[in-house]
JSON list of C-alpha atoms in Angstrom, two decimals:
[
{"chain": "A", "resi": 1, "resn": "GLN", "atom": "CA", "xyz": [-0.04, 0.01, 0.03]},
{"chain": "A", "resi": 2, "resn": "ILE", "atom": "CA", "xyz": [1.04, 3.55, -0.57]},
{"chain": "A", "resi": 3, "resn": "PRO", "atom": "CA", "xyz": [1.27, 5.17, 2.89]},
{"chain": "A", "resi": 4, "resn": "GLU", "atom": "CA", "xyz": [-1.14, 7.85, 3.79]},
{"chain": "A", "resi": 5, "resn": "THR", "atom": "CA", "xyz": [0.34, 10.97, 5.39]},
{"chain": "A", "resi": 6, "resn": "ARG", "atom": "CA", "xyz": [-0.94, 13.91, 7.38]},
{"chain": "A", "resi": 7, "resn": "GLU", "atom": "CA", "xyz": [-1.06, 17.37, 5.83]},
{"chain": "A", "resi": 8, "resn": "ASN", "atom": "CA", "xyz": [2.32, 18.33, 4.33]},
{"chain": "A", "resi": 9, "resn": "GLY", "atom": "CA", "xyz": [3.57, 14.78, 4.81]},
{"chain": "A", "resi": 10, "resn": "PHE", "atom": "CA", "xyz": [5.07, 12.56, 2.10]},
{"chain": "A", "resi": 11, "resn": "TRP", "atom": "CA", "xyz": [6.90, 9.31, 1.43]},
{"chain": "A", "resi": 12, "resn": "SER", "atom": "CA", "xyz": [10.23, 9.01, -0.34]},
{"chain": "A", "resi": 13, "resn": "LEU", "atom": "CA", "xyz": [12.67, 6.45, -1.73]},
{"chain": "A", "resi": 14, "resn": "THR", "atom": "CA", "xyz": [16.20, 7.88, -2.02]},
{"chain": "A", "resi": 15, "resn": "MET", "atom": "CA", "xyz": [19.19, 6.23, -3.78]},
{"chain": "A", "resi": 16, "resn": "TYR", "atom": "CA", "xyz": [22.54, 6.29, -2.02]},
{"chain": "A", "resi": 17, "resn": "GLY", "atom": "CA", "xyz": [25.91, 4.80, -2.91]},
{"chain": "A", "resi": 18, "resn": "PRO", "atom": "CA", "xyz": [28.16, 2.80, -0.57]},
{"chain": "A", "resi": 19, "resn": "ASP", "atom": "CA", "xyz": [29.69, 6.11, 0.57]},
{"chain": "A", "resi": 20, "resn": "PHE", "atom": "CA", "xyz": [26.22, 7.29, 1.71]},
{"chain": "A", "resi": 21, "resn": "GLN", "atom": "CA", "xyz": [26.24, 9.97, -1.01]},
{"chain": "A", "resi": 22, "resn": "LEU", "atom": "CA", "xyz": [23.53, 10.39, -3.63]},
{"chain": "A", "resi": 23, "resn": "VAL", "atom": "CA", "xyz": [24.10, 8.19, -6.71]},
{"chain": "A", "resi": 24, "resn": "LYS", "atom": "CA", "xyz": [24.96, 10.31, -9.76]},
{"chain": "A", "resi": 25, "resn": "ASN", "atom": "CA", "xyz": [22.91, 9.62, -12.80]},
{"chain": "A", "resi": 26, "resn": "ASP", "atom": "CA", "xyz": [22.11, 11.05, -16.25]},
{"chain": "A", "resi": 27, "resn": "ILE", "atom": "CA", "xyz": [18.65, 12.36, -15.31]},
{"chain": "A", "resi": 28, "resn": "GLU", "atom": "CA", "xyz": [19.72, 13.80, -11.97]},
{"chain": "A", "resi": 29, "resn": "ARG", "atom": "CA", "xyz": [16.97, 11.93, -10.07]},
{"chain": "A", "resi": 30, "resn": "TYR", "atom": "CA", "xyz": [18.03, 10.91, -6.62]},
{"chain": "A", "resi": 31, "resn": "SER", "atom": "CA", "xyz": [14.74, 10.01, -5.16]},
{"chain": "A", "resi": 32, "resn": "ILE", "atom": "CA", "xyz": [11.12, 9.21, -6.02]},
{"chain": "A", "resi": 33, "resn": "ASN", "atom": "CA", "xyz": [8.28, 10.36, -3.83]},
{"chain": "A", "resi": 34, "resn": "ASP", "atom": "CA", "xyz": [4.56, 11.17, -3.98]},
{"chain": "A", "resi": 35, "resn": "ARG", "atom": "CA", "xyz": [5.50, 14.63, -5.38]},
{"chain": "A", "resi": 36, "resn": "THR", "atom": "CA", "xyz": [7.66, 13.32, -8.21]},
{"chain": "A", "resi": 37, "resn": "ASN", "atom": "CA", "xyz": [6.61, 15.08, -11.41]},
{"chain": "A", "resi": 38, "resn": "GLY", "atom": "CA", "xyz": [4.68, 12.80, -13.72]},
{"chain": "A", "resi": 39, "resn": "ILE", "atom": "CA", "xyz": [4.69, 9.70, -11.40]},
{"chain": "A", "resi": 40, "resn": "GLU", "atom": "CA", "xyz": [2.20, 7.15, -12.80]},
{"chain": "A", "resi": 41, "resn": "LYS", "atom": "CA", "xyz": [0.01, 4.89, -10.66]},
{"chain": "A", "resi": 42, "resn": "ASN", "atom": "CA", "xyz": [-1.48, 1.73, -11.93]},
{"chain": "A", "resi": 43, "resn": "GLN", "atom": "CA", "xyz": [-5.20, 1.43, -12.69]},
{"chain": "A", "resi": 44, "resn": "ASP", "atom": "CA", "xyz": [-5.73, -0.23, -9.27]},
{"chain": "A", "resi": 45, "resn": "GLY", "atom": "CA", "xyz": [-3.99, 2.62, -7.46]},
{"chain": "A", "resi": 46, "resn": "SER", "atom": "CA", "xyz": [-0.76, 0.70, -6.81]},
{"chain": "A", "resi": 47, "resn": "LEU", "atom": "CA", "xyz": [2.59, 2.01, -7.86]},
{"chain": "A", "resi": 48, "resn": "ASP", "atom": "CA", "xyz": [5.54, 0.34, -9.66]},
{"chain": "A", "resi": 49, "resn": "ILE", "atom": "CA", "xyz": [8.91, 1.93, -9.25]},
{"chain": "A", "resi": 50, "resn": "TYR", "atom": "CA", "xyz": [11.68, 0.84, -11.56]},
{"chain": "A", "resi": 51, "resn": "ILE", "atom": "CA", "xyz": [15.08, 0.67, -9.88]},
{"chain": "A", "resi": 52, "resn": "GLN", "atom": "CA", "xyz": [17.56, -0.10, -12.60]},
{"chain": "A", "resi": 53, "resn": "SER", "atom": "CA", "xyz": [20.68, 1.35, -14.18]},
{"chain": "A", "resi": 54, "resn": "HIS", "atom": "CA", "xyz": [19.35, 2.00, -17.66]},
{"chain": "A", "resi": 55, "resn": "LYS", "atom": "CA", "xyz": [16.33, 3.97, -18.81]},
{"chain": "A", "resi": 56, "resn": "PRO", "atom": "CA", "xyz": [13.26, 1.70, -19.16]},
{"chain": "A", "resi": 57, "resn": "GLU", "atom": "CA", "xyz": [12.46, 0.85, -22.81]},
{"chain": "A", "resi": 58, "resn": "ASN", "atom": "CA", "xyz": [8.82, 1.60, -22.29]},
{"chain": "A", "resi": 59, "resn": "PRO", "atom": "CA", "xyz": [8.47, 5.40, -22.17]},
{"chain": "A", "resi": 60, "resn": "ASN", "atom": "CA", "xyz": [5.49, 5.05, -19.79]},
{"chain": "A", "resi": 61, "resn": "PHE", "atom": "CA", "xyz": [7.85, 3.73, -17.12]},
{"chain": "A", "resi": 62, "resn": "THR", "atom": "CA", "xyz": [10.44, 6.55, -17.25]},
{"chain": "A", "resi": 63, "resn": "SER", "atom": "CA", "xyz": [8.54, 8.74, -14.78]},
{"chain": "A", "resi": 64, "resn": "ASN", "atom": "CA", "xyz": [8.64, 5.90, -12.20]},
{"chain": "A", "resi": 65, "resn": "TRP", "atom": "CA", "xyz": [12.36, 5.15, -12.73]},
{"chain": "A", "resi": 66, "resn": "LEU", "atom": "CA", "xyz": [14.89, 5.60, -9.94]},
{"chain": "A", "resi": 67, "resn": "PRO", "atom": "CA", "xyz": [18.34, 5.11, -11.52]},
{"chain": "A", "resi": 68, "resn": "CYS", "atom": "CA", "xyz": [20.82, 2.92, -9.64]},
{"chain": "A", "resi": 69, "resn": "PRO", "atom": "CA", "xyz": [24.62, 2.74, -10.38]},
{"chain": "A", "resi": 70, "resn": "LYS", "atom": "CA", "xyz": [25.57, 1.57, -13.86]},
{"chain": "A", "resi": 71, "resn": "GLU", "atom": "CA", "xyz": [28.75, -0.11, -12.72]},
{"chain": "A", "resi": 72, "resn": "PRO", "atom": "CA", "xyz": [28.19, -3.90, -12.42]},
{"chain": "A", "resi": 73, "resn": "GLY", "atom": "CA", "xyz": [28.40, -5.03, -8.82]},
{"chain": "A", "resi": 74, "resn": "LYS", "atom": "CA", "xyz": [28.42, -1.56, -7.31]},
{"chain": "A", "resi": 75, "resn": "LEU", "atom": "CA", "xyz": [26.55, -1.51, -4.06]},
{"chain": "A", "resi": 76, "resn": "PHE", "atom": "CA", "xyz": [23.74, 0.97, -3.35]},
{"chain": "A", "resi": 77, "resn": "ARG", "atom": "CA", "xyz": [21.32, 1.71, -0.60]},
{"chain": "A", "resi": 78, "resn": "ILE", "atom": "CA", "xyz": [17.70, 2.77, -0.80]},
{"chain": "A", "resi": 79, "resn": "ASN", "atom": "CA", "xyz": [16.23, 4.72, 2.12]},
{"chain": "A", "resi": 80, "resn": "TYR", "atom": "CA", "xyz": [12.48, 4.55, 2.44]},
{"chain": "A", "resi": 81, "resn": "ARG", "atom": "CA", "xyz": [11.02, 7.29, 4.57]},
{"chain": "A", "resi": 82, "resn": "ILE", "atom": "CA", "xyz": [7.54, 8.35, 5.49]},
{"chain": "A", "resi": 83, "resn": "TYR", "atom": "CA", "xyz": [7.30, 11.94, 6.80]},
{"chain": "A", "resi": 84, "resn": "LEU", "atom": "CA", "xyz": [4.26, 12.81, 8.94]},
{"chain": "A", "resi": 85, "resn": "PRO", "atom": "CA", "xyz": [2.62, 9.39, 8.56]},
{"chain": "A", "resi": 86, "resn": "ALA", "atom": "CA", "xyz": [-1.06, 9.04, 9.15]},
{"chain": "A", "resi": 87, "resn": "GLU", "atom": "CA", "xyz": [-2.21, 7.21, 12.34]},
{"chain": "A", "resi": 88, "resn": "THR", "atom": "CA", "xyz": [-2.96, 4.05, 10.38]},
{"chain": "A", "resi": 89, "resn": "VAL", "atom": "CA", "xyz": [0.64, 3.91, 9.18]},
{"chain": "A", "resi": 90, "resn": "LEU", "atom": "CA", "xyz": [1.89, 4.32, 12.75]},
{"chain": "A", "resi": 91, "resn": "ASP", "atom": "CA", "xyz": [-0.24, 1.50, 14.05]},
{"chain": "A", "resi": 92, "resn": "PRO", "atom": "CA", "xyz": [2.12, -1.52, 14.60]},
{"chain": "A", "resi": 93, "resn": "LYS", "atom": "CA", "xyz": [-0.62, -3.92, 13.36]},
{"chain": "A", "resi": 94, "resn": "ASN", "atom": "CA", "xyz": [-0.38, -2.25, 9.93]},
{"chain": "A", "resi": 95, "resn": "GLU", "atom": "CA", "xyz": [3.35, -1.79, 9.59]},
{"chain": "A", "resi": 96, "resn": "LEU", "atom": "CA", "xyz": [3.88, -4.62, 7.08]},
{"chain": "A", "resi": 97, "resn": "ASN", "atom": "CA", "xyz": [1.22, -3.09, 4.79]},
{"chain": "A", "resi": 98, "resn": "PHE", "atom": "CA", "xyz": [3.54, -0.13, 4.06]},
{"chain": "A", "resi": 99, "resn": "ILE", "atom": "CA", "xyz": [6.79, -1.98, 3.32]},
{"chain": "A", "resi": 100, "resn": "PRO", "atom": "CA", "xyz": [7.13, -2.09, -0.48]},
{"chain": "A", "resi": 101, "resn": "PRO", "atom": "CA", "xyz": [7.51, -5.53, -1.99]},
{"chain": "A", "resi": 102, "resn": "VAL", "atom": "CA", "xyz": [10.62, -6.10, -4.05]},
{"chain": "A", "resi": 103, "resn": "LEU", "atom": "CA", "xyz": [10.18, -7.93, -7.37]},
{"chain": "A", "resi": 104, "resn": "LYS", "atom": "CA", "xyz": [13.31, -9.33, -8.84]},
{"chain": "A", "resi": 105, "resn": "ALA", "atom": "CA", "xyz": [13.96, -8.62, -12.47]},
{"chain": "A", "resi": 106, "resn": "LYS", "atom": "CA", "xyz": [15.68, -11.08, -14.69]},
{"chain": "A", "resi": 107, "resn": "LYS", "atom": "CA", "xyz": [18.10, -10.13, -17.41]},
{"chain": "A", "resi": 108, "resn": "ILE", "atom": "CA", "xyz": [16.95, -10.94, -20.92]},
{"chain": "A", "resi": 109, "resn": "GLU", "atom": "CA", "xyz": [18.58, -10.44, -24.34]},
{"chain": "A", "resi": 110, "resn": "SER", "atom": "CA", "xyz": [20.19, -7.13, -25.27]},
{"chain": "A", "resi": 111, "resn": "ASP", "atom": "CA", "xyz": [20.58, -5.89, -21.62]},
{"chain": "A", "resi": 112, "resn": "ASN", "atom": "CA", "xyz": [16.86, -5.34, -21.27]},
{"chain": "A", "resi": 113, "resn": "PHE", "atom": "CA", "xyz": [15.10, -6.39, -18.09]},
{"chain": "A", "resi": 114, "resn": "GLN", "atom": "CA", "xyz": [11.78, -8.12, -17.63]},
{"chain": "A", "resi": 115, "resn": "ASN", "atom": "CA", "xyz": [9.74, -8.11, -14.45]},
{"chain": "A", "resi": 116, "resn": "ASN", "atom": "CA", "xyz": [9.68, -11.49, -12.82]},
{"chain": "A", "resi": 117, "resn": "ARG", "atom": "CA", "xyz": [6.22, -11.37, -11.18]},
{"chain": "A", "resi": 118, "resn": "GLY", "atom": "CA", "xyz": [5.57, -15.08, -11.19]}
]
């Protein structure tokens, strides 16, 4: 679930390198949050965020792309923060509802990636 926030609150995913500095990238995007310009939700209200080194082939996915390091094997960290969370988010019974699932992508021909949802 996308976490609800109180007034002026927001959620954020920020990309850091092993040195705890922002990861440099060609589009100068270091985080994705609910205020990211052009972010696209799915028809059911869910949100897919593409964490990969190269621009997604499908132009519809670019607005939801958070670039990670291009160097093979380079470590990175993603910090997930919720600022001014709503009471439902703070309730310990609900905490697992707001941890984003990670779907592993598998490498396919020509360095393109395919979502492995099954």
